[in-house]
XYZ file of C-alpha atoms in Angstrom:
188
model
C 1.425 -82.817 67.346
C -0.511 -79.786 68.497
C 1.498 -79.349 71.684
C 4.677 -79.577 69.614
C 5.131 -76.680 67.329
C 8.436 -78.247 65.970
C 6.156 -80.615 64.357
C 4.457 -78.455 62.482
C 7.124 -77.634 60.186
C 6.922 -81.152 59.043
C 3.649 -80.935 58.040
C 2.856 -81.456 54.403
C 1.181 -78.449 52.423
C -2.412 -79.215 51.099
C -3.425 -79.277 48.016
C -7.120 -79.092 46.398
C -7.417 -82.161 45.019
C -8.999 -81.984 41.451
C -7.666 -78.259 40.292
C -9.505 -76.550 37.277
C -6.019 -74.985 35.607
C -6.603 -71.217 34.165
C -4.112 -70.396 31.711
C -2.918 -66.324 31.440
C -2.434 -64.512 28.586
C -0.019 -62.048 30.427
C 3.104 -59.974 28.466
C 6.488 -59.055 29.712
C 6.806 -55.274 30.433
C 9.601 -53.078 30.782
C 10.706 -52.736 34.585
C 10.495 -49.304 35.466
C 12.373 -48.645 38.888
C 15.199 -51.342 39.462
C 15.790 -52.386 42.775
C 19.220 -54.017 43.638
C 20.034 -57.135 45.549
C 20.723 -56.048 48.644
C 22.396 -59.042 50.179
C 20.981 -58.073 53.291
C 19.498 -60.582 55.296
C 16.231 -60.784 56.645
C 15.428 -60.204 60.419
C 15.327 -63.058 62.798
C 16.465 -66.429 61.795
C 15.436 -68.244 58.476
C 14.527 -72.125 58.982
C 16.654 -73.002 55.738
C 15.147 -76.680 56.236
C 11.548 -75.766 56.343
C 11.871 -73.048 53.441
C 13.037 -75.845 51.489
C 10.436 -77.945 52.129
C 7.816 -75.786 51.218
C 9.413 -74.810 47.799
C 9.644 -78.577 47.131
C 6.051 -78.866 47.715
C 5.103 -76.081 45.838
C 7.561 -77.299 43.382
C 6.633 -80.989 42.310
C 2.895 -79.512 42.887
C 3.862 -77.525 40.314
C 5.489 -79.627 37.891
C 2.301 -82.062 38.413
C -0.364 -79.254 37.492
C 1.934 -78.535 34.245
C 2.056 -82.061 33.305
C -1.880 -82.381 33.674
C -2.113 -79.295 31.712
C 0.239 -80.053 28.867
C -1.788 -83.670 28.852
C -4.772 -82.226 28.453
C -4.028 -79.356 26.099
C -2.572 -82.537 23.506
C -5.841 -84.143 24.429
C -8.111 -81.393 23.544
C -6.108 -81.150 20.080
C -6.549 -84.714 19.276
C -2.822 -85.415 19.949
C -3.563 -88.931 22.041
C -0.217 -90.253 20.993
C 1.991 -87.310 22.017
C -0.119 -86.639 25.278
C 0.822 -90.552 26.455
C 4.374 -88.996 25.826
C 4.592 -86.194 28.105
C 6.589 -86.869 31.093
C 8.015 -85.149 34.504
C 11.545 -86.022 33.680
C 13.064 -83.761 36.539
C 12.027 -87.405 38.210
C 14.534 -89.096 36.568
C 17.424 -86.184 36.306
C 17.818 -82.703 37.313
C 20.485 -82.290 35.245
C 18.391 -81.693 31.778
C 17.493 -78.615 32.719
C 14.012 -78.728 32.630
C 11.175 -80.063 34.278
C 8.649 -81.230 32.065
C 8.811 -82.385 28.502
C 5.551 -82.019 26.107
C 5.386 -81.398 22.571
C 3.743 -79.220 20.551
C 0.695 -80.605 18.067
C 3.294 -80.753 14.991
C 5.320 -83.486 17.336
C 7.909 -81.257 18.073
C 9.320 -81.262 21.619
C 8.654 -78.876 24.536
C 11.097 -78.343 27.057
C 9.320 -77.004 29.964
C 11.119 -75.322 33.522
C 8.053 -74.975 36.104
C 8.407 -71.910 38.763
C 5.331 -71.992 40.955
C 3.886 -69.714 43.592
C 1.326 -68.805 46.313
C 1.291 -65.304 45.148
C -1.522 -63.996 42.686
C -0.867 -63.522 39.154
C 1.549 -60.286 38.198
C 5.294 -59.772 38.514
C 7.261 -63.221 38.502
C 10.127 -63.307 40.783
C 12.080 -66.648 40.505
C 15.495 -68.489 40.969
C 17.101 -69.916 38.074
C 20.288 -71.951 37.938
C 22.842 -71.860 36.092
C 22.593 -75.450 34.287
C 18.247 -74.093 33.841
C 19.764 -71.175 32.137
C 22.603 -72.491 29.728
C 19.651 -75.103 28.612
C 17.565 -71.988 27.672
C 20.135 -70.275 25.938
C 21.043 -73.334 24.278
C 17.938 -74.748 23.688
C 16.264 -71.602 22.183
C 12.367 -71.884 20.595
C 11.774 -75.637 22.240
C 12.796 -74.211 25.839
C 9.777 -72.678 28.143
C 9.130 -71.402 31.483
C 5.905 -71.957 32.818
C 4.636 -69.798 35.864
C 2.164 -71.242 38.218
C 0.758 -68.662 40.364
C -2.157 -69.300 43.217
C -0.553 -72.874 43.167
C -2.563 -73.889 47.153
C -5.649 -72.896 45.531
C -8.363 -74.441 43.736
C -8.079 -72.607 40.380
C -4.172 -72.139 39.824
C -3.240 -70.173 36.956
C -0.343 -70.886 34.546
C 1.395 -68.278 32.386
C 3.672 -69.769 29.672
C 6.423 -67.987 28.815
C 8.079 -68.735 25.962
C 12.078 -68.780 26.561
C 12.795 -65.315 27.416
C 16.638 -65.969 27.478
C 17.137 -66.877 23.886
C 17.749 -64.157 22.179
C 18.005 -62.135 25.257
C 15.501 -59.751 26.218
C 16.527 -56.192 27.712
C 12.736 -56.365 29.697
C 14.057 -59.841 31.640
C 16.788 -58.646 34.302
C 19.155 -61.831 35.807
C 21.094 -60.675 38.462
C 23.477 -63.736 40.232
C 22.772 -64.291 43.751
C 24.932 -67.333 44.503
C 28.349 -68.078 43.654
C 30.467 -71.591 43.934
C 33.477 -70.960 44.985
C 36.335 -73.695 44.824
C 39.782 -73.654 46.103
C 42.612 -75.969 45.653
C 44.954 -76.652 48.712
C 47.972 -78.309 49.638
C 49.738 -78.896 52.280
C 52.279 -76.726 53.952
């Protein structure tokens, strides 16, 4: 495998195996200097295939760290019956919208969209799409984002957010990125 470096990118990411989850008590700020999508590329060429690997690493690590955590919070408050509850439904659909769904000690529901990261705990950066935010918007109080930053390390850190999309909030900027385009055709 060594001698052939394609390989490599095939390699799964590792992941400590018993994490002790921090959780942040972090705020949303006002940005102060707005930078732009540029739509310019980066230099060299991006392995699309590999990049998407990785974030679905990171990803489903992080959707497995926020189920743990949401078990254990329910746990911790006595909640045995609602804990058993929680599940990872983006497993069974990515169409809800959501990744996780938990429930808050009264038995109300939690709708939870995981972003996760390698970076260190500060500015959050993330993709969004459009079916994660028309759930949020729609959703309102039950709808969450939770950040997990430091997610290949031994201590990962989670920052809930509660939905910053419903009401809108001047400090969160959405810019789109992507757009599907469809055309019609016939022929001539």
């Amino acid at each position: 495998k060594d001698n052939i470096p394609e390989l490599r990118d095939y390699e799964p990411l590792v992941f400590p195996f018993s994490p002790t989850i921090e959780e942040l008590n972090l705020t949303i700020t006002t940005i102060e200097k707005e930078e732009p999508y540029s739509g310019k590329p980066k230099k060299g060429k991006l392995n699309y295939e590999r990049e998407n690997r990785k974030s679905k690493q990171l990803g489903d690590r992080g959707e497995e760290i926020v189920k743990s955590f949401e078990i254990d919070r329910l746990l911790k408050a006595g909640k045995s019956k609602l804990a058993k509850k929680v599940d990872r439904v983006s497993l069974v659909s990515d169409s809800l919208g959501y990744d996780v769904l938990s429930f808050n000690q009264d038995g109300t529901e939690k709708h939870i969209e995981v972003k996760a990261t390698q970076a260190k705990a500060g500015p959050a950066n993330f993709f969004l799409t459009i079916n994660e935010l028309k759930t949020a918007k729609e959703e309102g109080e039950i709808y969450y984002i939770y950040i997990v930053y430091e997610i290949l390390t031994p201590n990962p850190k989670i920052w809930i957010v509660k939905n910053p999309f419903s009401p809108e909030n001047p400090k969160v900027k959405i810019e789109p990125v992507n757009f599907r385009v469809k055309i019609n055709t016939e022929k001539l």
